[in-house]
Amino acid sequence: MSIPLALTVNGKAVKADIDPRLLLADFLRTTLGLTGTHIGCDTAQCGACTIHLDGRAIKSCNVLALQAQGADVVTIEGLAESDGTMHPMQAAFKECHGLQCGFCTTGMVMSAIDLVARHPNADEKTIREELEGNLCRCTGYHNIVKAVQQGAAAMAK
Amino acid sequence: MYTFEYQLPKTLADAAKALASTGGKPLAGGQSLVAAMKLRLAQPGTLVDLRGISELAGIRKEGDALVIGAMTRHADVANSAVVKGAIPALAVLADGIGDRQVRNMGTLGGSIANNDPAADWPAAVVACNATVQTNKRKIAAGDFFKGMYETALGADEIITAVSFPIPKKAAYAKFPNPASRFALVGVFVAQLADGSVRAAVTGAAPAVFRAAPIETALAKSFTPDAAKAVKVDAKGLNNDLHGSAAYRAHLVSVMAGRAVAAAG
Ligand SMILES: Cc1cc2nc3c(=O)[nH]c(=O)nc-3n(C[C@H](O)[C@H](O)[C@H](O)COP(=O)(O)OP(=O)(O)OC[C@H]3O[C@@H](n4cnc5c(N)ncnc54)[C@H](O)[C@@H]3O)c2cc1C
Ligand code: FES
Ligand code: FES
């Protein structure tokens, strides 16, 4: 059985006929070719696949693409401006050396933007708690926390 | 994943019909169900997505009770001013579930229908003596949770809301598994409007249960020390790689004490 799916991804209307089993992460990566959304664990643990579904950070490996029917999805590809200027949170990760291999980074940035939207003045403790669902094997989190703080300040401007 | 059919009904009546005619399963946030389907631990022939039924989500006060719709997400409970005003312990509990992304999808109805032995919501439902409302009937908390992943729900029964009578005092304390944040042991303590005390424990046994010796001790003296002094019997408690039964038994009194301290 294939089912028609229609939603908005990074501001553009998207349509496809899909197998109901297709996960949102696979729809983004394989059907749309948006490979910035990473699949690390595929079991809802690591947060590498984090995207925004109607403005909320969720793990796209743990929802069906059909659960995004009619929704507004934003992925890491939707953050930069059309001229390539990075989103302030992306820029902060770069400046603060908030990444090493970069595998977790797209999910971290998506979570960080959701976090700052709710806690514009988040302190270190709040940032660490809010990033509970994002694992990084490289950085030790220290510079990620710094990047989120700097990104939050830049977003407030 | 095994193949399945998918339906997105707009009304509760249509959802009930779809479940009855297909023998399928409701889909809420999918945070437990999609994960189980990926592992081929669940094989529903049809998924009936409840997302389109607007009456299932929402939070309201109804007399002396706080009513939370089944499709209300953990993050929305955690943020709700109504919840924080009526039963702040529920907001704390919801905010401690998994991580932000899971709380943004997972729902109250999905959590209690799933009845994971280490889930947080069942402890609140039992301790507050809440009533589970379905499309067919009202089920008392004490009759709802039957055992590991087992509830009183019929195959085509849909939880619509949970009604929590507002207690005098309540708090939840959990010792989370450091990786999943599921409860290694979680204790929800409530002093109900009639003055009686309930202590419901999750994570420690195959399903949520009331810790009678702790309730007896707290009925005499609602203090952290009274809870901590209780020696809980380890018989029948979970014994696994995360902790021995004796460790969990000890944690029950410790967490009950912390909950009483938080309840003030
Ligand atoms: C990484 C991770 C960490 C987690 N940590 C925790 C934690 O710390 N504490 C905790 O308590 N939980 C935790 N969970 C589970 C989470 O809370 C789930 O959201 C919840 O158990 C299921 O809710 P759901 O809305 O996603 O339901 P689904 O997964 O959609 O459904 C679960 C089950 O409930 C049934 N169902 C759903 N809605 C209804 C309804 N209205 N009526 C009848 N049946 C229904 C479904 O058919 C299915 O059998 C975690 C999950 C993940 C992935
Ligand atoms: S890939 Fe989705 S959480 Fe790890
Ligand atoms: S930078 Fe390598 S996993 Fe985070």
Short mmCIF file of C-alpha atoms and ligand atoms in Angstrom, two decimals:
data_model
loop_
_atom_site.label_atom_id
_atom_site.label_comp_id
_atom_site.label_asym_id
_atom_site.label_seq_id
_atom_site.Cartn_x
_atom_site.Cartn_y
_atom_site.Cartn_z
CA MET A 1 0.00 0.00 0.00
CA SER A 2 1.34 3.40 -0.86
CA ILE A 3 -0.07 6.56 0.68
CA PRO A 4 0.16 10.15 -0.53
CA LEU A 5 2.14 12.38 1.82
CA ALA A 6 2.12 16.17 1.60
CA LEU A 7 4.02 18.48 3.92
CA THR A 8 6.28 21.51 3.98
CA VAL A 9 10.02 20.95 4.26
CA ASN A 10 12.27 23.96 4.76
CA GLY A 11 9.54 26.25 3.47
CA LYS A 12 8.83 24.27 0.29
CA ALA A 13 5.73 22.17 -0.35
CA VAL A 14 6.70 18.52 -0.85
CA LYS A 15 4.59 15.61 -2.10
CA ALA A 16 5.33 11.91 -2.43
CA ASP A 17 3.61 8.55 -2.46
CA ILE A 18 5.22 6.51 0.27
CA ASP A 19 5.16 3.13 1.95
CA PRO A 20 3.60 3.71 5.41
CA ARG A 21 6.67 2.09 6.98
CA LEU A 22 8.96 4.87 5.81
CA LEU A 23 10.49 6.71 8.75
CA LEU A 24 10.64 10.48 8.65
CA ALA A 25 14.47 10.35 8.80
CA ASP A 26 14.59 8.07 5.76
CA PHE A 27 12.05 10.19 3.91
CA LEU A 28 14.24 13.26 4.43
CA ARG A 29 17.52 11.55 3.61
CA THR A 30 16.53 9.14 0.85
CA THR A 31 13.39 10.51 -0.78
CA LEU A 32 14.39 14.18 -0.54
CA GLY A 33 18.17 13.79 -0.47
CA LEU A 34 18.48 15.98 2.62
CA THR A 35 21.37 14.06 4.14
CA GLY A 36 22.23 16.69 6.73
CA THR A 37 19.85 14.84 9.05
CA HIS A 38 22.03 12.01 10.35
CA ILE A 39 21.09 8.56 11.56
CA GLY A 40 23.38 7.51 14.38
CA CYS A 41 21.60 4.91 16.47
CA ASP A 42 18.25 4.48 14.70
CA THR A 43 16.78 3.69 18.16
CA ALA A 44 15.82 7.15 19.50
CA GLN A 45 18.86 7.40 21.74
CA CYS A 46 21.46 9.67 20.13
CA GLY A 47 19.57 12.67 18.72
CA ALA A 48 21.63 12.89 15.51
CA CYS A 49 18.37 12.76 13.54
CA THR A 50 16.77 15.70 15.38
CA ILE A 51 14.63 17.97 13.20
CA HIS A 52 11.81 20.42 13.90
CA LEU A 53 8.25 19.17 13.40
CA ASP A 54 5.85 22.11 13.66
CA GLY A 55 8.51 24.02 15.58
CA ARG A 56 9.42 21.28 18.04
CA ALA A 57 12.61 19.26 18.14
CA ILE A 58 11.89 15.55 17.63
CA LYS A 59 13.88 12.47 16.68
CA SER A 60 13.02 11.73 13.07
CA CYS A 61 14.22 8.11 13.29
CA ASN A 62 11.43 7.37 15.76
CA VAL A 63 8.43 8.75 13.87
CA LEU A 64 6.78 7.65 10.66
CA ALA A 65 6.91 10.03 7.74
CA LEU A 66 3.10 9.86 7.83
CA GLN A 67 3.17 11.44 11.29
CA ALA A 68 4.39 14.58 9.52
CA GLN A 69 1.38 14.65 7.14
CA GLY A 70 0.46 18.33 6.66
CA ALA A 71 3.23 19.46 9.00
CA ASP A 72 5.94 22.06 8.75
CA VAL A 73 9.35 20.40 8.92
CA VAL A 74 12.67 22.20 9.25
CA THR A 75 15.98 20.39 8.85
CA ILE A 76 19.56 21.63 9.17
CA GLU A 77 19.45 22.50 5.43
CA GLY A 78 16.68 25.01 6.17
CA LEU A 79 18.63 27.14 8.62
CA ALA A 80 21.13 29.12 6.54
CA GLU A 81 20.02 32.13 4.55
CA SER A 82 19.71 31.84 0.77
CA ASP A 83 23.09 33.56 0.29
CA GLY A 84 24.73 30.92 2.47
CA THR A 85 25.05 33.02 5.63
CA MET A 86 24.91 30.58 8.51
CA HIS A 87 22.22 30.66 11.18
CA PRO A 88 23.69 32.27 14.34
CA MET A 89 23.64 28.88 16.09
CA GLN A 90 25.57 27.24 13.25
CA ALA A 91 28.07 30.09 13.31
CA ALA A 92 28.48 29.75 17.07
CA PHE A 93 29.22 26.01 16.79
CA LYS A 94 31.90 26.84 14.21
CA GLU A 95 33.43 29.66 16.22
CA CYS A 96 33.40 27.84 19.56
CA HIS A 97 34.80 24.64 18.07
CA GLY A 98 31.58 22.96 19.18
CA LEU A 99 32.20 20.04 16.86
CA GLN A 100 34.93 17.62 15.94
CA CYS A 101 33.77 14.85 13.59
CA GLY A 102 30.48 16.69 13.05
CA PHE A 103 28.25 13.64 13.12
CA CYS A 104 26.14 14.79 16.08
CA THR A 105 26.28 18.45 15.10
CA THR A 106 23.23 18.82 12.92
CA GLY A 107 21.06 17.27 15.62
CA MET A 108 22.79 19.36 18.30
CA VAL A 109 22.09 22.56 16.38
CA MET A 110 18.43 21.67 15.84
CA SER A 111 18.03 20.86 19.56
CA ALA A 112 19.91 24.00 20.54
CA ILE A 113 17.57 26.24 18.53
CA ASP A 114 14.50 24.63 20.12
CA LEU A 115 16.14 25.06 23.53
CA VAL A 116 16.95 28.75 23.03
CA ALA A 117 13.43 29.44 21.76
CA ARG A 118 12.11 28.28 25.15
CA HIS A 119 15.03 29.40 27.36
CA PRO A 120 16.57 32.49 25.76
CA ASN A 121 18.86 33.00 28.78
CA ALA A 122 19.64 29.37 29.52
CA ASP A 123 22.46 28.79 32.00
CA GLU A 124 24.94 25.96 31.68
CA LYS A 125 22.89 23.58 33.83
CA THR A 126 19.75 24.12 31.75
CA ILE A 127 21.66 23.64 28.50
CA ARG A 128 23.18 20.39 29.70
CA GLU A 129 19.79 19.10 30.87
CA GLU A 130 18.03 20.14 27.68
CA LEU A 131 20.63 18.38 25.54
CA GLU A 132 19.96 15.10 27.35
CA GLY A 133 18.66 13.61 24.09
CA ASN A 134 21.78 14.42 22.04
CA LEU A 135 24.93 12.38 22.36
CA CYS A 136 28.39 13.43 21.20
CA ARG A 137 31.26 10.96 21.12
CA CYS A 138 33.96 13.56 20.41
CA THR A 139 33.77 16.91 22.13
CA GLY A 140 33.07 16.17 25.77
CA TYR A 141 30.21 18.68 25.47
CA HIS A 142 32.19 21.57 26.91
CA ASN A 143 32.43 23.58 23.70
CA ILE A 144 28.92 22.58 22.71
CA VAL A 145 27.59 24.28 25.84
CA LYS A 146 29.72 27.32 25.06
CA ALA A 147 28.43 27.37 21.49
CA VAL A 148 24.81 27.19 22.62
CA GLN A 149 25.38 30.14 24.97
CA GLN A 150 27.06 32.18 22.27
CA GLY A 151 24.41 31.16 19.73
CA ALA A 152 21.67 32.18 22.15
CA ALA A 153 23.24 35.61 22.60
CA ALA A 154 23.55 36.05 18.84
CA MET A 155 19.95 34.93 18.27
CA ALA A 156 18.74 37.53 20.79
CA LYS A 157 20.23 40.36 18.69
CA MET B 1 9.15 -3.34 10.18
CA TYR B 2 6.27 -5.56 9.12
CA THR B 3 3.83 -4.02 6.66
CA PHE B 4 0.71 -2.33 7.94
CA GLU B 5 -2.19 -0.22 6.77
CA TYR B 6 -2.58 3.33 8.02
CA GLN B 7 -5.66 5.39 8.86
CA LEU B 8 -6.00 8.95 10.10
CA PRO B 9 -9.58 9.34 11.37
CA LYS B 10 -10.98 12.76 12.29
CA THR B 11 -13.38 11.68 15.04
CA LEU B 12 -13.28 9.36 18.03
CA ALA B 13 -16.23 7.40 16.64
CA ASP B 14 -14.41 6.80 13.35
CA ALA B 15 -11.25 5.76 15.20
CA ALA B 16 -13.21 3.27 17.30
CA LYS B 17 -14.87 1.88 14.18
CA ALA B 18 -11.52 1.57 12.42
CA LEU B 19 -10.03 -0.31 15.37
CA ALA B 20 -13.01 -2.62 15.70
CA SER B 21 -13.16 -3.46 11.99
CA THR B 22 -9.42 -3.93 11.45
CA GLY B 23 -8.20 -5.27 14.79
CA GLY B 24 -5.50 -2.59 14.54
CA LYS B 25 -3.74 -0.51 17.16
CA PRO B 26 -3.96 3.18 18.02
CA LEU B 27 -0.91 5.32 17.26
CA ALA B 28 -0.22 8.26 19.58
CA GLY B 29 3.29 9.78 19.60
CA GLY B 30 4.85 6.56 18.38
CA GLN B 31 7.73 6.89 20.83
CA SER B 32 7.15 3.37 22.13
CA LEU B 33 5.08 1.84 19.33
CA VAL B 34 7.18 2.88 16.30
CA ALA B 35 10.30 1.79 18.18
CA ALA B 36 8.71 -1.60 18.91
CA MET B 37 7.57 -1.97 15.29
CA LYS B 38 11.08 -1.22 14.03
CA LEU B 39 12.34 -4.07 16.20
CA ARG B 40 9.47 -6.29 14.97
CA LEU B 41 8.31 -6.60 18.56
CA ALA B 42 4.92 -5.23 17.52
CA GLN B 43 3.02 -6.17 14.39
CA PRO B 44 -0.19 -4.18 14.07
CA GLY B 45 -2.07 -4.93 10.86
CA THR B 46 -3.47 -1.41 10.86
CA LEU B 47 -2.31 1.74 12.62
CA VAL B 48 -5.08 4.13 13.58
CA ASP B 49 -3.37 7.47 14.11
CA LEU B 50 -5.20 9.45 16.83
CA ARG B 51 -3.45 12.71 15.90
CA GLY B 52 -6.40 14.10 13.93
CA ILE B 53 -8.89 13.90 16.82
CA SER B 54 -8.63 17.31 18.44
CA GLU B 55 -10.85 16.50 21.44
CA LEU B 56 -8.21 14.04 22.73
CA ALA B 57 -5.63 16.72 23.53
CA GLY B 58 -5.85 19.43 26.15
CA ILE B 59 -5.74 20.17 29.84
CA ARG B 60 -8.57 21.52 31.97
CA LYS B 61 -9.75 21.79 35.56
CA GLU B 62 -13.11 20.18 36.20
CA GLY B 63 -14.31 20.82 39.75
CA ASP B 64 -11.83 19.16 42.12
CA ALA B 65 -10.05 17.32 39.35
CA LEU B 66 -7.43 18.02 36.72
CA VAL B 67 -8.35 16.38 33.42
CA ILE B 68 -5.59 15.72 30.89
CA GLY B 69 -6.48 14.51 27.39
CA ALA B 70 -4.89 11.26 26.24
CA MET B 71 -3.07 12.88 23.31
CA THR B 72 -1.55 15.64 25.44
CA ARG B 73 2.19 15.48 25.04
CA HIS B 74 4.58 15.23 27.98
CA ALA B 75 6.15 18.60 27.03
CA ASP B 76 2.75 20.31 27.11
CA VAL B 77 1.96 18.90 30.55
CA ALA B 78 5.38 20.05 31.77
CA ASN B 79 4.74 23.59 30.50
CA SER B 80 1.11 23.94 31.49
CA ALA B 81 0.25 26.71 33.94
CA VAL B 82 -2.98 24.87 34.78
CA VAL B 83 -1.04 21.72 35.73
CA LYS B 84 1.54 23.70 37.71
CA GLY B 85 -1.27 25.41 39.60
CA ALA B 86 -3.31 22.28 40.35
CA ILE B 87 -0.83 19.39 40.68
CA PRO B 88 2.72 20.69 40.16
CA ALA B 89 4.11 17.18 40.73
CA LEU B 90 2.64 16.12 37.38
CA ALA B 91 4.54 18.88 35.58
CA VAL B 92 7.75 17.79 37.29
CA LEU B 93 7.09 14.16 36.36
CA ALA B 94 6.35 15.00 32.72
CA ASP B 95 9.47 17.16 32.51
CA GLY B 96 11.61 14.23 33.68
CA ILE B 97 10.48 11.80 30.99
CA GLY B 98 13.24 10.76 28.60
CA ASP B 99 14.55 13.82 26.82
CA ARG B 100 13.18 16.91 25.14
CA GLN B 101 12.58 15.23 21.78
CA VAL B 102 10.72 12.32 23.36
CA ARG B 103 8.60 14.71 25.46
CA ASN B 104 7.72 16.62 22.30
CA MET B 105 6.07 13.53 20.77
CA GLY B 106 5.13 11.15 23.61
CA THR B 107 1.68 11.36 25.18
CA LEU B 108 0.01 10.57 28.49
CA GLY B 109 -2.42 8.11 26.86
CA GLY B 110 0.35 6.30 25.02
CA SER B 111 2.41 5.98 28.16
CA ILE B 112 -0.30 4.44 30.33
CA ALA B 113 -1.66 2.22 27.53
CA ASN B 114 1.87 0.92 27.02
CA ASN B 115 2.36 0.38 30.78
CA ASP B 116 6.11 -0.07 30.60
CA PRO B 117 7.31 -1.39 33.97
CA ALA B 118 9.61 1.64 34.28
CA ALA B 119 7.28 4.34 32.92
CA ASP B 120 6.63 7.41 35.06
CA TRP B 121 2.94 8.19 34.41
CA PRO B 122 1.51 4.98 35.93
CA ALA B 123 2.91 5.98 39.35
CA ALA B 124 1.07 9.33 39.22
CA VAL B 125 -2.18 7.75 38.02
CA VAL B 126 -2.18 5.18 40.84
CA ALA B 127 -0.98 7.50 43.63
CA CYS B 128 -3.51 10.22 42.78
CA ASN B 129 -6.30 7.62 42.53
CA ALA B 130 -7.02 8.96 39.05
CA THR B 131 -9.72 7.70 36.70
CA VAL B 132 -8.89 6.60 33.17
CA GLN B 133 -11.63 7.62 30.77
CA THR B 134 -12.09 5.69 27.57
CA ASN B 135 -14.55 5.84 24.70
CA LYS B 136 -16.48 3.09 26.51
CA ARG B 137 -16.18 3.58 30.29
CA LYS B 138 -14.31 4.97 33.27
CA ILE B 139 -11.64 2.78 34.81
CA ALA B 140 -10.30 3.33 38.35
CA ALA B 141 -6.50 3.54 38.53
CA GLY B 142 -6.41 0.48 40.76
CA ASP B 143 -8.13 -1.62 38.09
CA PHE B 144 -6.32 -0.22 35.06
CA PHE B 145 -2.73 -1.49 35.34
CA LYS B 146 -2.80 -5.29 35.16
CA GLY B 147 0.83 -6.33 34.87
CA MET B 148 3.90 -5.91 32.71
CA TYR B 149 2.76 -4.08 29.52
CA GLU B 150 -0.79 -5.15 30.39
CA THR B 151 -3.83 -2.99 31.08
CA ALA B 152 -7.58 -3.36 31.42
CA LEU B 153 -8.07 -1.84 27.94
CA GLY B 154 -10.05 -3.85 25.39
CA ALA B 155 -8.64 -4.28 21.90
CA ASP B 156 -10.75 -1.51 20.37
CA GLU B 157 -10.86 0.73 23.45
CA ILE B 158 -9.35 4.23 23.26
CA ILE B 159 -8.22 6.24 26.26
CA THR B 160 -9.71 9.71 25.94
CA ALA B 161 -8.44 11.38 29.11
CA VAL B 162 -7.21 10.86 32.65
CA SER B 163 -8.94 12.64 35.50
CA PHE B 164 -6.67 13.33 38.50
CA PRO B 165 -8.49 14.33 41.72
CA ILE B 166 -6.40 17.21 43.06
CA PRO B 167 -4.50 15.96 46.12
CA LYS B 168 -3.57 18.04 49.18
CA LYS B 169 0.09 17.35 48.59
CA ALA B 170 1.97 15.33 46.04
CA ALA B 171 5.46 14.81 44.67
CA TYR B 172 7.36 12.41 42.48
CA ALA B 173 10.96 11.35 42.97
CA LYS B 174 12.75 9.16 40.48
CA PHE B 175 16.13 7.54 40.37
CA PRO B 176 16.59 7.49 36.59
CA ASN B 177 18.54 5.02 34.58
CA PRO B 178 21.40 7.30 33.49
CA ALA B 179 21.09 6.29 29.83
CA SER B 180 17.34 6.11 29.11
CA ARG B 181 15.99 8.24 32.00
CA PHE B 182 13.38 5.53 32.59
CA ALA B 183 12.82 4.90 36.30
CA LEU B 184 15.14 2.46 37.99
CA VAL B 185 12.81 3.29 40.85
CA GLY B 186 10.28 6.11 40.93
CA VAL B 187 7.92 6.85 43.80
CA PHE B 188 4.89 9.12 43.59
CA VAL B 189 3.57 10.11 47.01
CA ALA B 190 0.19 11.79 47.39
CA GLN B 191 -1.84 12.92 50.36
CA LEU B 192 -5.34 12.83 48.93
CA ALA B 193 -8.14 15.28 49.66
CA ASP B 194 -9.62 12.90 52.28
CA GLY B 195 -6.25 12.84 54.10
CA SER B 196 -5.33 9.28 53.08
CA VAL B 197 -1.82 8.69 51.76
CA ARG B 198 -0.81 6.74 48.68
CA ALA B 199 2.67 5.79 47.55
CA ALA B 200 2.91 4.26 44.08
CA VAL B 201 6.15 2.72 42.88
CA THR B 202 7.32 2.29 39.30
CA GLY B 203 10.45 0.69 37.87
CA ALA B 204 10.92 -1.66 40.81
CA ALA B 205 8.59 -4.50 39.81
CA PRO B 206 6.94 -5.90 36.66
CA ALA B 207 4.30 -3.17 36.99
CA VAL B 208 3.39 -0.18 39.12
CA PHE B 209 2.32 -1.07 42.68
CA ARG B 210 1.31 0.62 45.94
CA ALA B 211 3.87 0.27 48.72
CA ALA B 212 1.61 -0.57 51.67
CA PRO B 213 4.26 -0.34 54.45
CA ILE B 214 5.27 3.12 53.23
CA GLU B 215 1.65 4.26 53.06
CA THR B 216 1.07 3.01 56.64
CA ALA B 217 4.16 4.81 57.91
CA LEU B 218 3.26 8.05 56.11
CA ALA B 219 -0.36 7.92 57.36
CA LYS B 220 1.07 8.08 60.90
CA SER B 221 3.71 10.69 60.13
CA PHE B 222 4.00 12.40 56.73
CA THR B 223 7.74 13.01 57.01
CA PRO B 224 10.78 11.99 54.94
CA ASP B 225 12.24 10.15 57.94
CA ALA B 226 9.12 8.03 58.35
CA ALA B 227 9.38 6.92 54.72
CA LYS B 228 13.11 6.29 54.85
CA ALA B 229 12.79 4.17 58.00
CA VAL B 230 10.60 1.59 56.22
CA LYS B 231 12.39 -1.60 55.22
CA VAL B 232 10.87 -2.67 51.91
CA ASP B 233 10.73 -6.38 51.12
CA ALA B 234 12.81 -7.21 48.02
CA LYS B 235 10.72 -10.30 47.22
CA GLY B 236 9.23 -10.05 43.73
CA LEU B 237 11.16 -6.91 42.77
CA ASN B 238 13.12 -6.67 39.51
CA ASN B 239 16.59 -8.10 39.56
CA ASP B 240 18.49 -7.19 36.38
CA LEU B 241 21.67 -5.68 35.00
CA HIS B 242 20.55 -2.22 36.14
CA GLY B 243 20.18 -3.17 39.80
CA SER B 244 19.46 -6.03 42.17
CA ALA B 245 16.11 -6.52 43.88
CA ALA B 246 17.67 -5.57 47.22
CA TYR B 247 19.06 -2.36 45.73
CA ARG B 248 15.68 -1.46 44.31
CA ALA B 249 13.95 -2.25 47.63
CA HIS B 250 16.32 0.15 49.36
CA LEU B 251 15.72 2.80 46.68
CA VAL B 252 11.95 2.61 47.22
CA SER B 253 12.26 3.99 50.78
CA VAL B 254 14.90 6.52 49.74
CA MET B 255 12.83 7.84 46.82
CA ALA B 256 9.66 7.87 48.94
CA GLY B 257 11.55 9.98 51.49
CA ARG B 258 12.69 12.39 48.77
CA ALA B 259 9.16 12.62 47.40
CA VAL B 260 7.75 13.45 50.84
CA ALA B 261 10.44 16.11 51.29
CA ALA B 262 9.54 17.61 47.91
CA ALA B 263 5.82 17.51 48.72
CA GLY B 264 6.55 19.78 51.69
C1 LIG C 1 14.64 7.51 24.30
C2 LIG C 1 13.35 7.33 25.06
C3 LIG C 1 13.33 7.59 26.42
C4 LIG C 1 12.16 7.44 27.15
N1 LIG C 1 12.19 7.69 28.48
C5 LIG C 1 11.06 7.55 29.21
C6 LIG C 1 11.04 7.85 30.61
O1 LIG C 1 12.04 8.27 31.20
N2 LIG C 1 9.89 7.67 31.29
C7 LIG C 1 8.74 7.23 30.67
O2 LIG C 1 7.73 7.11 31.34
N3 LIG C 1 8.72 6.98 29.36
C8 LIG C 1 9.84 7.13 28.61
N4 LIG C 1 9.80 6.87 27.26
C9 LIG C 1 8.53 6.44 26.65
C10 LIG C 1 7.71 7.65 26.24
O3 LIG C 1 7.17 8.29 27.37
C11 LIG C 1 6.57 7.31 25.30
O4 LIG C 1 6.14 8.52 24.79
C12 LIG C 1 5.37 6.62 25.87
O5 LIG C 1 5.68 5.45 26.56
C13 LIG C 1 4.40 6.21 24.78
O6 LIG C 1 3.68 7.32 24.37
P1 LIG C 1 3.39 7.58 22.85
O7 LIG C 1 2.42 8.70 22.84
O8 LIG C 1 4.63 7.76 22.13
O9 LIG C 1 2.58 6.26 22.45
P2 LIG C 1 2.76 5.22 21.21
O10 LIG C 1 4.15 4.77 21.14
O11 LIG C 1 2.14 5.84 20.01
O12 LIG C 1 1.80 4.09 21.73
C14 LIG C 1 2.17 3.24 22.81
C15 LIG C 1 1.06 2.19 23.03
O13 LIG C 1 -0.11 2.80 23.52
C16 LIG C 1 -1.23 2.55 22.66
N5 LIG C 1 -2.01 3.80 22.69
C17 LIG C 1 -1.54 5.05 22.43
N6 LIG C 1 -2.51 5.96 22.66
C18 LIG C 1 -3.60 5.27 23.08
C19 LIG C 1 -4.92 5.67 23.48
N7 LIG C 1 -5.29 6.97 23.53
N8 LIG C 1 -5.80 4.70 23.84
C20 LIG C 1 -5.42 3.41 23.82
N9 LIG C 1 -4.20 2.98 23.47
C21 LIG C 1 -3.30 3.90 23.10
C22 LIG C 1 -0.62 2.21 21.33
O14 LIG C 1 -1.46 1.39 20.58
C23 LIG C 1 0.64 1.47 21.76
O15 LIG C 1 0.34 0.15 22.09
C24 LIG C 1 10.95 7.01 26.50
C25 LIG C 1 10.96 6.77 25.12
C26 LIG C 1 12.13 6.94 24.39
C27 LIG C 1 12.12 6.68 22.93
S1 FES C 2 19.36 8.28 14.91
FE1 FES C 2 17.54 9.03 15.76
S2 FES C 2 18.06 9.25 17.82
FE2 FES C 2 19.84 8.30 17.00
S1 FES C 3 31.43 15.94 17.07
FE1 FES C 3 31.72 13.84 16.73
S2 FES C 3 29.96 13.01 17.68
FE2 FES C 3 29.84 15.06 18.25
#
